[in-house]
Short mmCIF file of N, CA, C and O in Angstrom, two decimals:
data_model
loop_
_atom_site.label_atom_id
_atom_site.label_comp_id
_atom_site.label_asym_id
_atom_site.label_seq_id
_atom_site.Cartn_x
_atom_site.Cartn_y
_atom_site.Cartn_z
N GLU A 1 71.82 16.44 37.36
CA GLU A 1 70.89 17.41 36.95
C GLU A 1 70.46 17.23 35.52
O GLU A 1 69.19 17.41 35.28
N ARG A 2 71.44 16.99 34.63
CA ARG A 2 71.06 16.61 33.27
C ARG A 2 70.14 15.40 33.09
O ARG A 2 69.20 15.35 32.36
N ARG A 3 70.46 14.42 33.93
CA ARG A 3 69.67 13.25 33.82
C ARG A 3 68.13 13.39 34.39
O ARG A 3 67.29 13.01 33.82
N LEU A 4 68.20 14.44 35.32
CA LEU A 4 66.90 14.78 35.80
C LEU A 4 66.06 15.51 34.89
O LEU A 4 64.82 15.36 34.61
N GLU A 5 66.75 16.56 34.10
CA GLU A 5 66.03 17.30 33.06
C GLU A 5 65.60 16.27 32.05
O GLU A 5 64.51 16.52 31.44
N GLU A 6 66.46 15.32 31.56
CA GLU A 6 66.20 14.47 30.53
C GLU A 6 64.87 13.50 31.10
O GLU A 6 63.98 13.23 30.20
N ALA A 7 64.96 13.22 32.13
CA ALA A 7 63.84 12.28 32.76
C ALA A 7 62.57 13.20 32.71
O ALA A 7 61.41 12.65 32.42
N GLN A 8 62.76 14.51 33.11
CA GLN A 8 61.56 15.32 33.13
C GLN A 8 61.07 15.62 31.80
O GLN A 8 59.86 15.61 31.51
N ARG A 9 61.88 15.76 30.75
CA ARG A 9 61.49 16.04 29.30
C ARG A 9 60.75 14.58 28.85
O ARG A 9 59.89 14.77 28.11
N ALA A 10 61.46 13.61 29.33
CA ALA A 10 60.84 12.02 28.81
C ALA A 10 59.40 12.05 29.46
O ALA A 10 58.54 11.60 28.75
N ALA A 11 59.42 12.54 30.75
CA ALA A 11 57.97 12.36 31.33
C ALA A 11 56.87 13.34 30.56
O ALA A 11 55.76 12.95 30.52
N GLU A 12 57.46 14.42 30.18
CA GLU A 12 56.55 15.48 29.70
C GLU A 12 56.17 14.90 28.14
O GLU A 12 55.01 15.09 27.87
N GLU A 13 56.96 14.41 27.54
CA GLU A 13 56.75 13.89 26.25
C GLU A 13 55.83 12.72 26.37
O GLU A 13 54.88 12.56 25.55
N SER A 14 56.12 11.76 27.39
CA SER A 14 55.17 10.69 27.67
C SER A 14 53.75 11.08 27.93
O SER A 14 52.68 10.74 27.51
N MET A 15 53.61 12.40 28.71
CA MET A 15 52.31 12.92 29.06
C MET A 15 51.61 13.48 27.80
O MET A 15 50.48 13.32 27.60
N ARG A 16 52.50 14.22 26.96
CA ARG A 16 51.85 14.59 25.78
C ARG A 16 51.42 13.53 24.83
O ARG A 16 50.34 13.60 24.24
N ALA A 17 52.22 12.48 24.67
CA ALA A 17 51.72 11.34 23.95
C ALA A 17 50.39 10.73 24.53
O ALA A 17 49.56 10.33 23.69
N ALA A 18 50.39 10.69 25.73
CA ALA A 18 49.25 10.01 26.44
C ALA A 18 47.92 10.86 26.12
O ALA A 18 46.97 10.38 25.90
N GLU A 19 48.22 12.14 26.34
CA GLU A 19 47.01 13.06 26.06
C GLU A 19 46.54 12.98 24.60
O GLU A 19 45.36 13.04 24.22
N ALA A 20 47.59 12.85 23.72
CA ALA A 20 47.19 12.83 22.32
C ALA A 20 46.59 11.52 21.99
O ALA A 20 45.49 11.57 21.25
N HIS A 21 46.90 10.36 22.74
CA HIS A 21 46.20 9.20 22.52
C HIS A 21 44.90 9.25 23.14
O HIS A 21 43.98 8.85 22.56
N GLU A 22 44.70 9.90 24.23
CA GLU A 22 43.40 10.01 24.77
C GLU A 22 42.35 11.01 23.92
O GLU A 22 41.35 10.44 23.70
N ARG A 23 42.99 11.91 23.15
CA ARG A 23 42.27 12.68 22.22
C ARG A 23 41.86 11.92 21.03
O ARG A 23 40.64 11.86 20.66
N ASP A 24 42.82 11.02 20.66
CA ASP A 24 42.50 10.21 19.40
C ASP A 24 41.27 9.15 19.76
O ASP A 24 40.45 8.93 18.99
N VAL A 25 41.51 8.57 20.97
CA VAL A 25 40.52 7.56 21.39
C VAL A 25 39.17 8.25 21.56
O VAL A 25 38.11 7.72 21.14
N ALA A 26 39.13 9.40 22.15
CA ALA A 26 37.87 10.29 22.34
C ALA A 26 37.24 10.54 21.05
O ALA A 26 35.95 10.33 20.86
N ALA A 27 38.16 10.99 20.12
CA ALA A 27 37.57 11.27 18.62
C ALA A 27 36.98 10.02 18.02
O ALA A 27 35.96 10.14 17.42
N ARG A 28 37.76 8.88 18.19
CA ARG A 28 37.12 7.65 17.69
C ARG A 28 35.81 7.27 18.21
O ARG A 28 34.83 6.80 17.54
N GLU A 29 35.79 7.35 19.44
CA GLU A 29 34.53 6.96 20.32
C GLU A 29 33.37 7.88 19.88
O GLU A 29 32.34 7.39 19.62
N GLN A 30 33.66 9.31 19.60
CA GLN A 30 32.73 10.11 19.10
C GLN A 30 32.20 9.81 17.63
O GLN A 30 31.10 9.76 17.47
N GLU A 31 33.14 9.41 16.88
CA GLU A 31 32.92 9.06 15.53
C GLU A 31 31.95 7.79 15.56
O GLU A 31 30.92 7.76 14.78
N ILE A 32 32.31 6.88 16.39
CA ILE A 32 31.47 5.46 16.62
C ILE A 32 30.01 5.81 17.14
O ILE A 32 29.09 5.44 16.53
N VAL A 33 29.98 6.86 18.01
CA VAL A 33 28.74 7.25 18.55
C VAL A 33 27.93 8.02 17.48
O VAL A 33 26.66 7.55 17.29
N GLU A 34 28.59 8.67 16.73
CA GLU A 34 27.87 9.39 15.60
C GLU A 34 27.35 8.42 14.44
O GLU A 34 26.10 8.57 13.87
N ARG A 35 28.19 7.35 14.23
CA ARG A 35 27.82 6.50 13.16
C ARG A 35 26.76 5.63 13.63
O ARG A 35 25.75 5.30 12.87
N GLU A 36 26.65 5.13 14.97
CA GLU A 36 25.69 4.53 15.64
C GLU A 36 24.26 5.24 15.56
O GLU A 36 23.17 4.70 15.17
N ARG A 37 24.44 6.57 15.86
CA ARG A 37 23.16 7.25 15.73
C ARG A 37 22.75 7.48 14.39
O ARG A 37 21.35 7.28 14.09
N ALA A 38 23.63 7.71 13.43
CA ALA A 38 22.99 7.82 12.03
C ALA A 38 22.57 6.45 11.57
O ALA A 38 21.51 6.44 10.92
N ALA A 39 23.10 5.37 11.89
CA ALA A 39 22.65 3.99 11.75
C ALA A 39 21.26 3.92 12.36
O ALA A 39 20.29 3.36 11.64
N GLU A 40 20.99 4.22 13.50
CA GLU A 40 19.71 4.13 14.11
C GLU A 40 18.61 4.94 13.50
O GLU A 40 17.52 4.56 13.44
N GLU A 41 19.12 6.19 13.25
CA GLU A 41 18.08 7.01 12.49
C GLU A 41 17.77 6.49 11.15
O GLU A 41 16.60 6.56 10.73
N ALA A 42 18.60 5.94 10.34
CA ALA A 42 18.38 5.27 8.96
C ALA A 42 17.57 4.15 9.24
O ALA A 42 16.52 3.96 8.43
N LEU A 43 17.74 3.30 10.30
CA LEU A 43 16.97 2.16 10.53
C LEU A 43 15.44 2.55 10.91
O LEU A 43 14.54 2.06 10.35
N GLN A 44 15.36 3.64 11.93
CA GLN A 44 14.02 4.17 12.10
C GLN A 44 13.32 4.60 10.83
O GLN A 44 12.12 4.43 10.68
N LYS A 45 14.04 5.43 10.05
CA LYS A 45 13.32 5.89 8.84
C LYS A 45 12.94 4.78 7.93
O LYS A 45 11.68 4.74 7.45
N ARG A 46 13.72 3.55 7.74
CA ARG A 46 13.41 2.59 7.00
C ARG A 46 12.09 1.87 7.58
O ARG A 46 11.22 1.46 6.83
N LEU A 47 12.11 1.68 9.04
CA LEU A 47 10.91 1.12 9.59
C LEU A 47 9.71 2.02 9.32
O LEU A 47 8.62 1.49 8.99
N GLU A 48 9.76 3.30 9.51
CA GLU A 48 8.67 4.23 9.16
C GLU A 48 8.10 4.04 7.60
O GLU A 48 7.03 4.04 7.36
N ASP A 49 9.27 4.06 6.79
CA ASP A 49 8.94 3.90 5.25
C ASP A 49 8.14 2.53 5.07
O ASP A 49 7.20 2.49 4.31
N ALA A 50 8.63 1.45 5.68
CA ALA A 50 8.05 0.14 5.54
C ALA A 50 6.59 0.24 6.09
O ALA A 50 5.79 -0.46 5.47
N GLY A 51 6.46 0.78 7.20
CA GLY A 51 5.15 0.97 7.82
C GLY A 51 4.13 1.70 6.95
O GLY A 51 3.05 1.33 6.73
N ALA A 52 4.63 2.89 6.33
CA ALA A 52 3.83 3.61 5.49
C ALA A 52 3.62 2.75 4.15
O ALA A 52 2.37 2.84 3.65
N GLN A 53 4.46 2.14 3.69
CA GLN A 53 4.22 1.19 2.51
C GLN A 53 3.20 0.18 2.75
O GLN A 53 2.36 -0.21 1.88
N GLU A 54 3.32 -0.39 3.91
CA GLU A 54 2.32 -1.44 4.37
C GLU A 54 0.89 -0.94 4.53
O GLU A 54 -0.05 -1.53 3.98
N ARG A 55 0.89 0.33 5.12
CA ARG A 55 -0.55 0.91 5.07
C ARG A 55 -1.03 1.15 3.64
O ARG A 55 -2.23 1.08 3.37
N ARG A 56 -0.16 1.79 2.79
CA ARG A 56 -0.58 1.95 1.35
C ARG A 56 -1.00 0.73 0.77
O ARG A 56 -2.06 0.55 0.02
N LEU A 57 -0.33 -0.42 1.07
CA LEU A 57 -0.59 -1.77 0.37
C LEU A 57 -2.06 -2.11 0.96
O LEU A 57 -2.88 -2.70 0.17
N GLU A 58 -2.17 -2.04 2.16
CA GLU A 58 -3.44 -2.48 2.88
C GLU A 58 -4.64 -1.51 2.37
O GLU A 58 -5.75 -2.17 1.96
N GLU A 59 -4.33 -0.29 2.11
CA GLU A 59 -5.35 0.51 1.57
C GLU A 59 -5.66 0.13 0.09
O GLU A 59 -6.89 0.02 -0.25
N ALA A 60 -4.62 -0.09 -0.71
CA ALA A 60 -4.95 -0.57 -2.04
C ALA A 60 -5.70 -1.84 -2.17
O ALA A 60 -6.48 -2.08 -2.92
N GLN A 61 -5.36 -2.82 -1.12
CA GLN A 61 -6.03 -4.01 -1.24
C GLN A 61 -7.43 -3.90 -0.77
O GLN A 61 -8.38 -4.42 -1.43
N ARG A 62 -7.75 -2.98 0.11
CA ARG A 62 -9.24 -2.69 0.57
C ARG A 62 -9.93 -2.13 -0.61
O ARG A 62 -11.10 -2.39 -0.89
N ALA A 63 -9.24 -1.19 -1.33
CA ALA A 63 -9.91 -0.51 -2.48
C ALA A 63 -10.22 -1.50 -3.53
O ALA A 63 -11.18 -1.43 -4.15
N ALA A 64 -9.15 -2.41 -3.87
CA ALA A 64 -9.41 -3.39 -4.83
C ALA A 64 -10.63 -4.33 -4.34
O ALA A 64 -11.47 -4.68 -5.15
N GLU A 65 -10.71 -4.72 -3.17
CA GLU A 65 -11.72 -5.70 -2.62
C GLU A 65 -13.07 -4.83 -2.89
O GLU A 65 -13.98 -5.38 -3.24
N GLU A 66 -13.16 -3.65 -2.57
CA GLU A 66 -14.28 -2.67 -2.62
C GLU A 66 -14.64 -2.73 -4.15
O GLU A 66 -15.83 -2.84 -4.54
N SER A 67 -13.85 -2.41 -4.98
CA SER A 67 -13.95 -2.44 -6.48
C SER A 67 -14.46 -3.64 -6.93
O SER A 67 -15.51 -3.61 -7.77
N MET A 68 -14.02 -4.78 -6.48
CA MET A 68 -14.53 -6.18 -6.83
C MET A 68 -15.93 -6.49 -6.36
O MET A 68 -16.79 -6.82 -7.24
N ARG A 69 -16.33 -5.99 -5.22
CA ARG A 69 -17.58 -6.09 -4.68
C ARG A 69 -18.54 -5.24 -5.48
O ARG A 69 -19.64 -5.74 -5.97
N ALA A 70 -18.16 -4.03 -5.87
CA ALA A 70 -18.94 -3.04 -6.59
C ALA A 70 -19.08 -3.70 -8.16
O ALA A 70 -20.27 -3.65 -8.60
N ALA A 71 -18.11 -4.10 -8.71
CA ALA A 71 -18.20 -4.89 -9.98
C ALA A 71 -19.19 -6.01 -9.97
O ALA A 71 -19.92 -6.30 -10.91
N GLU A 72 -19.00 -6.84 -8.89
CA GLU A 72 -19.85 -8.09 -8.95
C GLU A 72 -21.43 -7.70 -8.68
O GLU A 72 -22.20 -8.17 -9.29
N ALA A 73 -21.63 -6.55 -7.78
CA ALA A 73 -22.93 -6.05 -7.60
C ALA A 73 -23.57 -5.51 -8.95
O ALA A 73 -24.59 -5.68 -9.30
N HIS A 74 -22.67 -4.65 -9.57
CA HIS A 74 -22.97 -4.18 -11.01
C HIS A 74 -23.48 -5.38 -11.88
O HIS A 74 -24.42 -5.23 -12.74
N GLU A 75 -22.60 -6.40 -11.99
CA GLU A 75 -22.99 -7.52 -12.84
C GLU A 75 -24.38 -8.13 -12.48
O GLU A 75 -25.07 -8.52 -13.32
N ARG A 76 -24.57 -8.15 -11.14
CA ARG A 76 -25.78 -8.76 -10.82
C ARG A 76 -27.03 -7.92 -11.14
O ARG A 76 -27.90 -8.41 -11.63
N ASP A 77 -26.82 -6.63 -11.02
CA ASP A 77 -27.77 -5.62 -11.57
C ASP A 77 -28.14 -5.67 -12.90
O ASP A 77 -29.18 -5.73 -13.48
N VAL A 78 -26.97 -5.73 -13.82
CA VAL A 78 -27.17 -5.96 -15.21
C VAL A 78 -27.88 -7.25 -15.61
O VAL A 78 -28.88 -7.19 -16.41
N ALA A 79 -27.41 -8.28 -14.97
CA ALA A 79 -28.08 -9.58 -15.22
C ALA A 79 -29.62 -9.50 -14.94
O ALA A 79 -30.47 -10.09 -15.63
N ALA A 80 -29.88 -8.92 -13.70
CA ALA A 80 -31.32 -8.77 -13.32
C ALA A 80 -32.13 -7.93 -14.36
O ALA A 80 -33.31 -8.32 -14.80
N ARG A 81 -31.48 -6.88 -14.74
CA ARG A 81 -32.13 -5.98 -15.81
C ARG A 81 -32.33 -6.79 -17.06
O ARG A 81 -33.40 -6.57 -17.78
N GLU A 82 -31.35 -7.57 -17.60
CA GLU A 82 -31.63 -8.29 -18.71
C GLU A 82 -32.54 -9.34 -18.62
O GLU A 82 -33.29 -9.49 -19.63
N GLN A 83 -32.62 -9.92 -17.52
CA GLN A 83 -33.73 -11.02 -17.21
C GLN A 83 -35.04 -10.20 -17.22
O GLN A 83 -36.04 -10.82 -17.82
N GLU A 84 -35.27 -9.21 -16.68
CA GLU A 84 -36.52 -8.26 -16.86
C GLU A 84 -36.78 -8.16 -18.23
O GLU A 84 -38.04 -8.21 -18.56
N ILE A 85 -35.92 -7.60 -19.04
CA ILE A 85 -35.99 -7.41 -20.34
C ILE A 85 -36.68 -8.50 -21.18
O ILE A 85 -37.53 -8.53 -21.90
N VAL A 86 -35.90 -9.59 -20.92
CA VAL A 86 -36.34 -11.01 -21.62
C VAL A 86 -37.70 -11.18 -21.28
O VAL A 86 -38.61 -11.76 -22.15
N GLU A 87 -38.10 -11.14 -19.90
CA GLU A 87 -39.40 -11.50 -19.48
C GLU A 87 -40.56 -10.47 -20.04
O GLU A 87 -41.60 -10.98 -20.54
N ARG A 88 -40.20 -9.32 -20.25
CA ARG A 88 -41.00 -8.28 -20.91
C ARG A 88 -41.25 -8.59 -22.19
O ARG A 88 -42.35 -8.57 -22.87
N GLU A 89 -40.23 -8.94 -23.01
CA GLU A 89 -40.31 -9.17 -24.42
C GLU A 89 -41.15 -10.45 -24.58
O GLU A 89 -41.90 -10.46 -25.50
N ARG A 90 -40.95 -11.47 -23.73
CA ARG A 90 -41.70 -12.64 -23.87
C ARG A 90 -43.13 -12.34 -23.54
O ARG A 90 -44.13 -12.80 -24.32
N ALA A 91 -43.52 -11.62 -22.65
CA ALA A 91 -44.84 -11.19 -22.39
C ALA A 91 -45.47 -10.26 -23.41
O ALA A 91 -46.61 -10.72 -23.82
N ALA A 92 -44.67 -9.48 -23.99
CA ALA A 92 -45.16 -8.81 -25.21
C ALA A 92 -45.45 -9.69 -26.36
O ALA A 92 -46.42 -9.37 -27.09
N GLU A 93 -44.53 -10.62 -26.65
CA GLU A 93 -44.68 -11.51 -27.68
C GLU A 93 -45.93 -12.32 -27.49
O GLU A 93 -46.73 -12.68 -28.32
N GLU A 94 -46.10 -12.81 -26.27
CA GLU A 94 -47.33 -13.67 -25.92
C GLU A 94 -48.61 -12.95 -26.17
O GLU A 94 -49.59 -13.29 -26.60
N ALA A 95 -48.58 -11.57 -25.78
CA ALA A 95 -49.70 -10.74 -25.80
C ALA A 95 -50.06 -10.49 -27.41
O ALA A 95 -51.23 -10.45 -27.76
N LEU A 96 -49.12 -10.23 -28.05
CA LEU A 96 -49.09 -10.04 -29.59
C LEU A 96 -49.62 -11.12 -30.16
O LEU A 96 -50.70 -11.16 -30.95
N GLN A 97 -49.10 -12.41 -29.84
CA GLN A 97 -49.68 -13.73 -30.40
C GLN A 97 -51.13 -13.85 -29.98
O GLN A 97 -52.02 -14.25 -30.78
N LYS A 98 -51.56 -13.55 -28.81
CA LYS A 98 -52.91 -13.67 -28.32
C LYS A 98 -53.71 -12.87 -29.14
O LYS A 98 -54.93 -13.10 -29.59
N ARG A 99 -53.39 -11.48 -29.39
CA ARG A 99 -54.08 -10.36 -30.27
C ARG A 99 -54.32 -10.95 -31.60
O ARG A 99 -55.25 -10.84 -32.19
N LEU A 100 -53.21 -11.73 -32.14
CA LEU A 100 -53.23 -12.19 -33.46
C LEU A 100 -54.24 -13.23 -33.61
O LEU A 100 -55.07 -13.33 -34.60
N GLU A 101 -54.25 -14.00 -32.55
CA GLU A 101 -55.26 -15.25 -32.56
C GLU A 101 -56.59 -14.75 -32.41
O GLU A 101 -57.50 -15.26 -33.08
N ASP A 102 -56.78 -13.79 -31.45
CA ASP A 102 -58.02 -13.12 -31.25
C ASP A 102 -58.58 -12.50 -32.56
O ASP A 102 -59.78 -12.62 -33.05
N ALA A 103 -57.74 -11.75 -33.23
CA ALA A 103 -58.03 -11.10 -34.50
C ALA A 103 -58.37 -12.25 -35.62
O ALA A 103 -59.34 -12.11 -36.39
N GLY A 104 -57.65 -13.23 -35.65
CA GLY A 104 -57.91 -14.32 -36.56
C GLY A 104 -59.28 -15.02 -36.27
O GLY A 104 -60.08 -15.24 -37.08
N ALA A 105 -59.62 -15.16 -35.04
CA ALA A 105 -60.95 -15.81 -34.61
C ALA A 105 -62.07 -14.82 -34.94
O ALA A 105 -63.04 -15.26 -35.52
N GLN A 106 -61.78 -13.57 -34.69
CA GLN A 106 -62.77 -12.54 -35.06
C GLN A 106 -63.00 -12.53 -36.64
O GLN A 106 -64.24 -12.42 -37.04
N GLU A 107 -61.98 -12.53 -37.31
CA GLU A 107 -62.03 -12.57 -38.72
C GLU A 107 -62.87 -13.69 -39.29
O GLU A 107 -63.76 -13.64 -40.15
N ARG A 108 -62.62 -14.82 -38.69
CA ARG A 108 -63.26 -16.17 -39.03
C ARG A 108 -64.73 -15.99 -38.71
O ARG A 108 -65.65 -16.42 -39.65
N ARG A 109 -65.10 -15.44 -37.56
CA ARG A 109 -66.57 -15.36 -37.18
C ARG A 109 -67.26 -14.27 -38.10
O ARG A 109 -68.38 -14.41 -38.53
N LEU A 110 -66.48 -13.17 -38.52
CA LEU A 110 -67.08 -12.23 -39.49
C LEU A 110 -67.33 -12.92 -40.74
O LEU A 110 -68.41 -12.63 -41.57
N GLU A 111 -66.20 -13.69 -41.25
CA GLU A 111 -66.49 -14.41 -42.47
C GLU A 111 -67.60 -15.30 -42.46
O GLU A 111 -68.42 -15.71 -43.41
N GLU A 112 -67.81 -16.02 -41.42
CA GLU A 112 -68.99 -16.93 -41.15
C GLU A 112 -70.30 -16.36 -41.20
O GLU A 112 -71.29 -16.78 -41.68
N ALA A 113 -70.24 -15.04 -40.63
CA ALA A 113 -71.53 -14.36 -40.52
C ALA A 113 -71.80 -13.66 -41.84
O ALA A 113 -72.67 -13.94 -42.53
#
């Protein structure tokens, strides 16, 4: 009878140890699952952040290209205006020179007359 009780106690102890082991294993598995989920969420966040950063870089690049095109167009406009001014000044100088020549010729005719 005593051996039977000891065997029964040993069996109960073994069952309790097995249940405790199962709980430990289940807790570790749950911990692993939670870590994996956290790692997946962190990776997803990094991917989203990288995507957002890539979009910002693309937008900045487009803006820089647009700015360059606008600056080049402005430079062409300024050069064209400068060319116009130079041509007007040359035409004005030529007209003034012609008037001076005409005035000189008129003055000579008056002196001759």
